[in-house]
JSON list of C-alpha atoms and ligand atoms in Angstrom, two decimals:
[
{"chain": "A", "resi": 1171, "resn": "MET", "atom": "CA", "xyz": [-20.94, 34.79, 1.04]},
{"chain": "A", "resi": 1172, "resn": "THR", "atom": "CA", "xyz": [-22.58, 37.52, 3.08]},
{"chain": "A", "resi": 1173, "resn": "ARG", "atom": "CA", "xyz": [-24.12, 40.51, 1.39]},
{"chain": "A", "resi": 1174, "resn": "LYS", "atom": "CA", "xyz": [-21.15, 42.66, 2.44]},
{"chain": "A", "resi": 1175, "resn": "ASN", "atom": "CA", "xyz": [-18.62, 40.29, 0.90]},
{"chain": "A", "resi": 1176, "resn": "VAL", "atom": "CA", "xyz": [-20.48, 40.20, -2.41]},
{"chain": "A", "resi": 1177, "resn": "TRP", "atom": "CA", "xyz": [-20.48, 43.99, -2.51]},
{"chain": "A", "resi": 1178, "resn": "VAL", "atom": "CA", "xyz": [-16.73, 44.17, -1.77]},
{"chain": "A", "resi": 1179, "resn": "ALA", "atom": "CA", "xyz": [-15.97, 41.51, -4.39]},
{"chain": "A", "resi": 1180, "resn": "GLY", "atom": "CA", "xyz": [-18.12, 43.33, -6.94]},
{"chain": "A", "resi": 1181, "resn": "LEU", "atom": "CA", "xyz": [-16.29, 46.58, -6.31]},
{"chain": "A", "resi": 1182, "resn": "THR", "atom": "CA", "xyz": [-12.81, 45.10, -6.08]},
{"chain": "A", "resi": 1183, "resn": "THR", "atom": "CA", "xyz": [-12.75, 43.20, -9.36]},
{"chain": "A", "resi": 1184, "resn": "PRO", "atom": "CA", "xyz": [-13.12, 46.23, -11.68]},
{"chain": "A", "resi": 1185, "resn": "VAL", "atom": "CA", "xyz": [-10.59, 48.12, -9.56]},
{"chain": "A", "resi": 1186, "resn": "MET", "atom": "CA", "xyz": [-8.13, 45.24, -9.83]},
{"chain": "A", "resi": 1187, "resn": "ILE", "atom": "CA", "xyz": [-8.62, 45.04, -13.59]},
{"chain": "A", "resi": 1188, "resn": "ALA", "atom": "CA", "xyz": [-8.08, 48.79, -13.90]},
{"chain": "A", "resi": 1189, "resn": "LEU", "atom": "CA", "xyz": [-4.89, 48.56, -11.83]},
{"chain": "A", "resi": 1190, "resn": "LEU", "atom": "CA", "xyz": [-3.63, 45.61, -13.87]},
{"chain": "A", "resi": 1191, "resn": "LEU", "atom": "CA", "xyz": [-4.26, 47.53, -17.09]},
{"chain": "A", "resi": 1192, "resn": "MET", "atom": "CA", "xyz": [-2.40, 50.55, -15.70]},
{"chain": "A", "resi": 1193, "resn": "PHE", "atom": "CA", "xyz": [0.60, 48.43, -14.76]},
{"chain": "A", "resi": 1194, "resn": "ALA", "atom": "CA", "xyz": [0.50, 46.56, -18.05]},
{"chain": "A", "resi": 1195, "resn": "GLY", "atom": "CA", "xyz": [0.53, 49.83, -19.97]},
{"chain": "A", "resi": 1196, "resn": "SER", "atom": "CA", "xyz": [3.20, 51.57, -17.94]},
{"chain": "A", "resi": 1197, "resn": "PRO", "atom": "CA", "xyz": [6.56, 49.93, -18.79]},
{"chain": "A", "resi": 1198, "resn": "SER", "atom": "CA", "xyz": [7.00, 51.61, -22.18]},
{"chain": "A", "resi": 1199, "resn": "VAL", "atom": "CA", "xyz": [6.17, 55.01, -20.68]},
{"chain": "A", "resi": 1200, "resn": "LYS", "atom": "CA", "xyz": [8.56, 54.46, -17.80]},
{"chain": "A", "resi": 1201, "resn": "ALA", "atom": "CA", "xyz": [11.38, 53.45, -20.14]},
{"chain": "A", "resi": 1202, "resn": "ASN", "atom": "CA", "xyz": [11.09, 56.76, -21.98]},
{"chain": "A", "resi": 1203, "resn": "ASP", "atom": "CA", "xyz": [10.98, 58.83, -18.80]},
{"chain": "A", "resi": 1204, "resn": "GLN", "atom": "CA", "xyz": [13.90, 57.09, -17.07]},
{"chain": "A", "resi": 1205, "resn": "PRO", "atom": "CA", "xyz": [15.94, 59.95, -15.57]},
{"chain": "A", "resi": 1206, "resn": "SER", "atom": "CA", "xyz": [18.96, 57.69, -15.02]},
{"chain": "A", "resi": 1207, "resn": "ALA", "atom": "CA", "xyz": [19.21, 57.01, -18.76]},
{"chain": "A", "resi": 1208, "resn": "ALA", "atom": "CA", "xyz": [20.21, 60.59, -19.54]},
{"chain": "A", "resi": 1209, "resn": "ASN", "atom": "CA", "xyz": [22.65, 61.28, -22.33]},
{"chain": "A", "resi": 1210, "resn": "ALA", "atom": "CA", "xyz": [24.93, 64.20, -23.07]},
{"chain": "A", "resi": 1211, "resn": "GLU", "atom": "CA", "xyz": [27.29, 64.94, -25.93]},
{"chain": "A", "resi": 1212, "resn": "VAL", "atom": "CA", "xyz": [30.66, 66.56, -26.32]},
{"chain": "A", "resi": 1213, "resn": "LYS", "atom": "CA", "xyz": [31.93, 67.38, -29.78]},
{"chain": "A", "resi": 1214, "resn": "ILE", "atom": "CA", "xyz": [35.61, 67.42, -30.56]},
{"chain": "A", "resi": 1215, "resn": "ASP", "atom": "CA", "xyz": [36.30, 69.97, -33.27]},
{"chain": "A", "resi": 1216, "resn": "ASN", "atom": "CA", "xyz": [39.16, 72.26, -34.24]},
{"chain": "A", "resi": 1217, "resn": "PHE", "atom": "CA", "xyz": [41.38, 70.96, -31.40]},
{"chain": "A", "resi": 1218, "resn": "SER", "atom": "CA", "xyz": [38.82, 71.67, -28.69]},
{"chain": "A", "resi": 1219, "resn": "PHE", "atom": "CA", "xyz": [36.15, 69.93, -26.63]},
{"chain": "A", "resi": 1220, "resn": "GLY", "atom": "CA", "xyz": [32.73, 71.57, -26.76]},
{"chain": "A", "resi": 1221, "resn": "PRO", "atom": "CA", "xyz": [31.31, 72.38, -24.34]},
{"chain": "A", "resi": 1222, "resn": "GLN", "atom": "CA", "xyz": [34.60, 72.58, -22.52]},
{"chain": "A", "resi": 1223, "resn": "THR", "atom": "CA", "xyz": [32.77, 72.23, -19.19]},
{"chain": "A", "resi": 1224, "resn": "LEU", "atom": "CA", "xyz": [29.74, 69.94, -19.23]},
{"chain": "A", "resi": 1225, "resn": "THR", "atom": "CA", "xyz": [27.50, 69.62, -16.17]},
{"chain": "A", "resi": 1226, "resn": "VAL", "atom": "CA", "xyz": [25.38, 66.48, -15.93]},
{"chain": "A", "resi": 1227, "resn": "ALA", "atom": "CA", "xyz": [23.37, 64.46, -13.40]},
{"chain": "A", "resi": 1228, "resn": "VAL", "atom": "CA", "xyz": [24.71, 61.26, -11.83]},
{"chain": "A", "resi": 1229, "resn": "GLY", "atom": "CA", "xyz": [23.99, 58.34, -14.16]},
{"chain": "A", "resi": 1230, "resn": "THR", "atom": "CA", "xyz": [24.44, 60.33, -17.36]},
{"chain": "A", "resi": 1231, "resn": "THR", "atom": "CA", "xyz": [26.25, 58.75, -20.28]},
{"chain": "A", "resi": 1232, "resn": "VAL", "atom": "CA", "xyz": [28.48, 61.27, -22.01]},
{"chain": "A", "resi": 1233, "resn": "THR", "atom": "CA", "xyz": [29.43, 60.57, -25.61]},
{"chain": "A", "resi": 1234, "resn": "TRP", "atom": "CA", "xyz": [32.37, 62.33, -27.22]},
{"chain": "A", "resi": 1235, "resn": "THR", "atom": "CA", "xyz": [32.37, 62.46, -31.01]},
{"chain": "A", "resi": 1236, "resn": "ASN", "atom": "CA", "xyz": [35.45, 63.44, -32.98]},
{"chain": "A", "resi": 1237, "resn": "ARG", "atom": "CA", "xyz": [34.27, 65.93, -35.63]},
{"chain": "A", "resi": 1238, "resn": "ASP", "atom": "CA", "xyz": [37.86, 66.92, -36.37]},
{"chain": "A", "resi": 1239, "resn": "ASP", "atom": "CA", "xyz": [39.81, 65.54, -39.30]},
{"chain": "A", "resi": 1240, "resn": "ILE", "atom": "CA", "xyz": [42.62, 64.70, -36.89]},
{"chain": "A", "resi": 1241, "resn": "PRO", "atom": "CA", "xyz": [42.70, 61.82, -34.37]},
{"chain": "A", "resi": 1242, "resn": "HIS", "atom": "CA", "xyz": [42.17, 62.66, -30.70]},
{"chain": "A", "resi": 1243, "resn": "THR", "atom": "CA", "xyz": [41.78, 60.86, -27.39]},
{"chain": "A", "resi": 1244, "resn": "VAL", "atom": "CA", "xyz": [39.56, 61.49, -24.35]},
{"chain": "A", "resi": 1245, "resn": "VAL", "atom": "CA", "xyz": [41.53, 60.63, -21.21]},
{"chain": "A", "resi": 1246, "resn": "SER", "atom": "CA", "xyz": [40.60, 61.38, -17.61]},
{"chain": "A", "resi": 1247, "resn": "ALA", "atom": "CA", "xyz": [43.33, 63.27, -15.76]},
{"chain": "A", "resi": 1248, "resn": "ASP", "atom": "CA", "xyz": [42.57, 61.09, -12.72]},
{"chain": "A", "resi": 1249, "resn": "GLY", "atom": "CA", "xyz": [42.53, 57.77, -14.58]},
{"chain": "A", "resi": 1250, "resn": "VAL", "atom": "CA", "xyz": [38.75, 57.34, -14.36]},
{"chain": "A", "resi": 1251, "resn": "PHE", "atom": "CA", "xyz": [38.25, 56.76, -18.09]},
{"chain": "A", "resi": 1252, "resn": "LYS", "atom": "CA", "xyz": [40.48, 56.47, -21.15]},
{"chain": "A", "resi": 1253, "resn": "SER", "atom": "CA", "xyz": [39.49, 56.28, -24.78]},
{"chain": "A", "resi": 1254, "resn": "GLN", "atom": "CA", "xyz": [41.49, 54.75, -27.54]},
{"chain": "A", "resi": 1255, "resn": "VAL", "atom": "CA", "xyz": [42.59, 57.03, -30.38]},
{"chain": "A", "resi": 1256, "resn": "ARG", "atom": "CA", "xyz": [39.36, 58.32, -31.95]},
{"chain": "A", "resi": 1257, "resn": "ASP", "atom": "CA", "xyz": [39.52, 59.08, -35.64]},
{"chain": "A", "resi": 1258, "resn": "THR", "atom": "CA", "xyz": [37.10, 61.31, -37.54]},
{"chain": "A", "resi": 1259, "resn": "ASP", "atom": "CA", "xyz": [33.46, 60.58, -36.58]},
{"chain": "A", "resi": 1260, "resn": "GLU", "atom": "CA", "xyz": [34.46, 57.94, -34.04]},
{"chain": "A", "resi": 1261, "resn": "LYS", "atom": "CA", "xyz": [32.87, 58.06, -30.60]},
{"chain": "A", "resi": 1262, "resn": "PHE", "atom": "CA", "xyz": [33.77, 57.35, -27.00]},
{"chain": "A", "resi": 1263, "resn": "ALA", "atom": "CA", "xyz": [31.17, 57.02, -24.26]},
{"chain": "A", "resi": 1264, "resn": "TYR", "atom": "CA", "xyz": [31.43, 56.89, -20.47]},
{"chain": "A", "resi": 1265, "resn": "THR", "atom": "CA", "xyz": [28.67, 56.69, -17.85]},
{"chain": "A", "resi": 1266, "resn": "PHE", "atom": "CA", "xyz": [29.27, 58.83, -14.76]},
{"chain": "A", "resi": 1267, "resn": "THR", "atom": "CA", "xyz": [27.94, 57.03, -11.68]},
{"chain": "A", "resi": 1268, "resn": "LYS", "atom": "CA", "xyz": [29.48, 59.24, -8.98]},
{"chain": "A", "resi": 1269, "resn": "ALA", "atom": "CA", "xyz": [29.24, 62.97, -8.33]},
{"chain": "A", "resi": 1270, "resn": "GLY", "atom": "CA", "xyz": [32.44, 64.93, -8.78]},
{"chain": "A", "resi": 1271, "resn": "THR", "atom": "CA", "xyz": [34.55, 66.92, -11.20]},
{"chain": "A", "resi": 1272, "resn": "TYR", "atom": "CA", "xyz": [36.27, 64.96, -13.93]},
{"chain": "A", "resi": 1273, "resn": "PRO", "atom": "CA", "xyz": [38.98, 66.86, -15.82]},
{"chain": "A", "resi": 1274, "resn": "TYR", "atom": "CA", "xyz": [40.19, 65.23, -19.01]},
{"chain": "A", "resi": 1275, "resn": "TYR", "atom": "CA", "xyz": [42.48, 65.92, -21.94]},
{"chain": "A", "resi": 1276, "resn": "CYS", "atom": "CA", "xyz": [43.70, 64.61, -25.26]},
{"chain": "A", "resi": 1277, "resn": "THR", "atom": "CA", "xyz": [46.94, 62.67, -24.85]},
{"chain": "A", "resi": 1278, "resn": "ILE", "atom": "CA", "xyz": [47.99, 63.49, -28.43]},
{"chain": "A", "resi": 1279, "resn": "HIS", "atom": "CA", "xyz": [47.43, 67.23, -27.89]},
{"chain": "A", "resi": 1280, "resn": "PRO", "atom": "CA", "xyz": [47.71, 67.78, -24.09]},
{"chain": "A", "resi": 1281, "resn": "LYS", "atom": "CA", "xyz": [46.67, 71.41, -24.41]},
{"chain": "A", "resi": 1282, "resn": "MET", "atom": "CA", "xyz": [43.19, 70.17, -25.34]},
{"chain": "A", "resi": 1283, "resn": "THR", "atom": "CA", "xyz": [41.38, 69.97, -22.03]},
{"chain": "A", "resi": 1284, "resn": "GLY", "atom": "CA", "xyz": [37.79, 69.66, -20.85]},
{"chain": "A", "resi": 1285, "resn": "LYS", "atom": "CA", "xyz": [35.84, 68.94, -17.72]},
{"chain": "A", "resi": 1286, "resn": "VAL", "atom": "CA", "xyz": [32.70, 67.03, -16.79]},
{"chain": "A", "resi": 1287, "resn": "VAL", "atom": "CA", "xyz": [30.95, 68.11, -13.60]},
{"chain": "A", "resi": 1288, "resn": "VAL", "atom": "CA", "xyz": [28.64, 65.40, -12.23]},
{"chain": "A", "resi": 1289, "resn": "GLN", "atom": "CA", "xyz": [26.01, 66.47, -9.69]},
{"chain": "B", "resi": 1321, "resn": "CU", "atom": "CU1", "xyz": [43.87, 65.73, -29.80]}
]
C-alpha cells in the first residue's frame, strides 16, 4: 500500500461504519414517517357520514365506522368500492390509489351520501 492508500483506507472505514449505522437505524423511523401509509376516518352517526366531504392524499386508507345503532352500508356511486352491511361499531376500509372524486351512499338509506376527494 502507498501512503495515500493507507490514508484513504483509514478515513473511509469510520465513514463506512457511520453510514452503516445510519442505515441500520433508519428503517423504524422511515416506517413511522411513511406518507403513503396515511389514514383517515369517517364516522357514520345519526344517518349521516361525517365529514360528508373528506379530502385525502393518494394512498390514504379511509376507514368508515358505524357509530349509529342502525345498520348502514358504504357504497361507491361509481362501483369503485362496496361495503357489506355494517352494524353498530363495525368498520369498512378502502385505500384510494388514484386521484379523483368518489361519491358514495348508503344503499339502505340512499339519502345518506358522502364524498371522498383524493388529490
Ligand atoms: Cu344507512
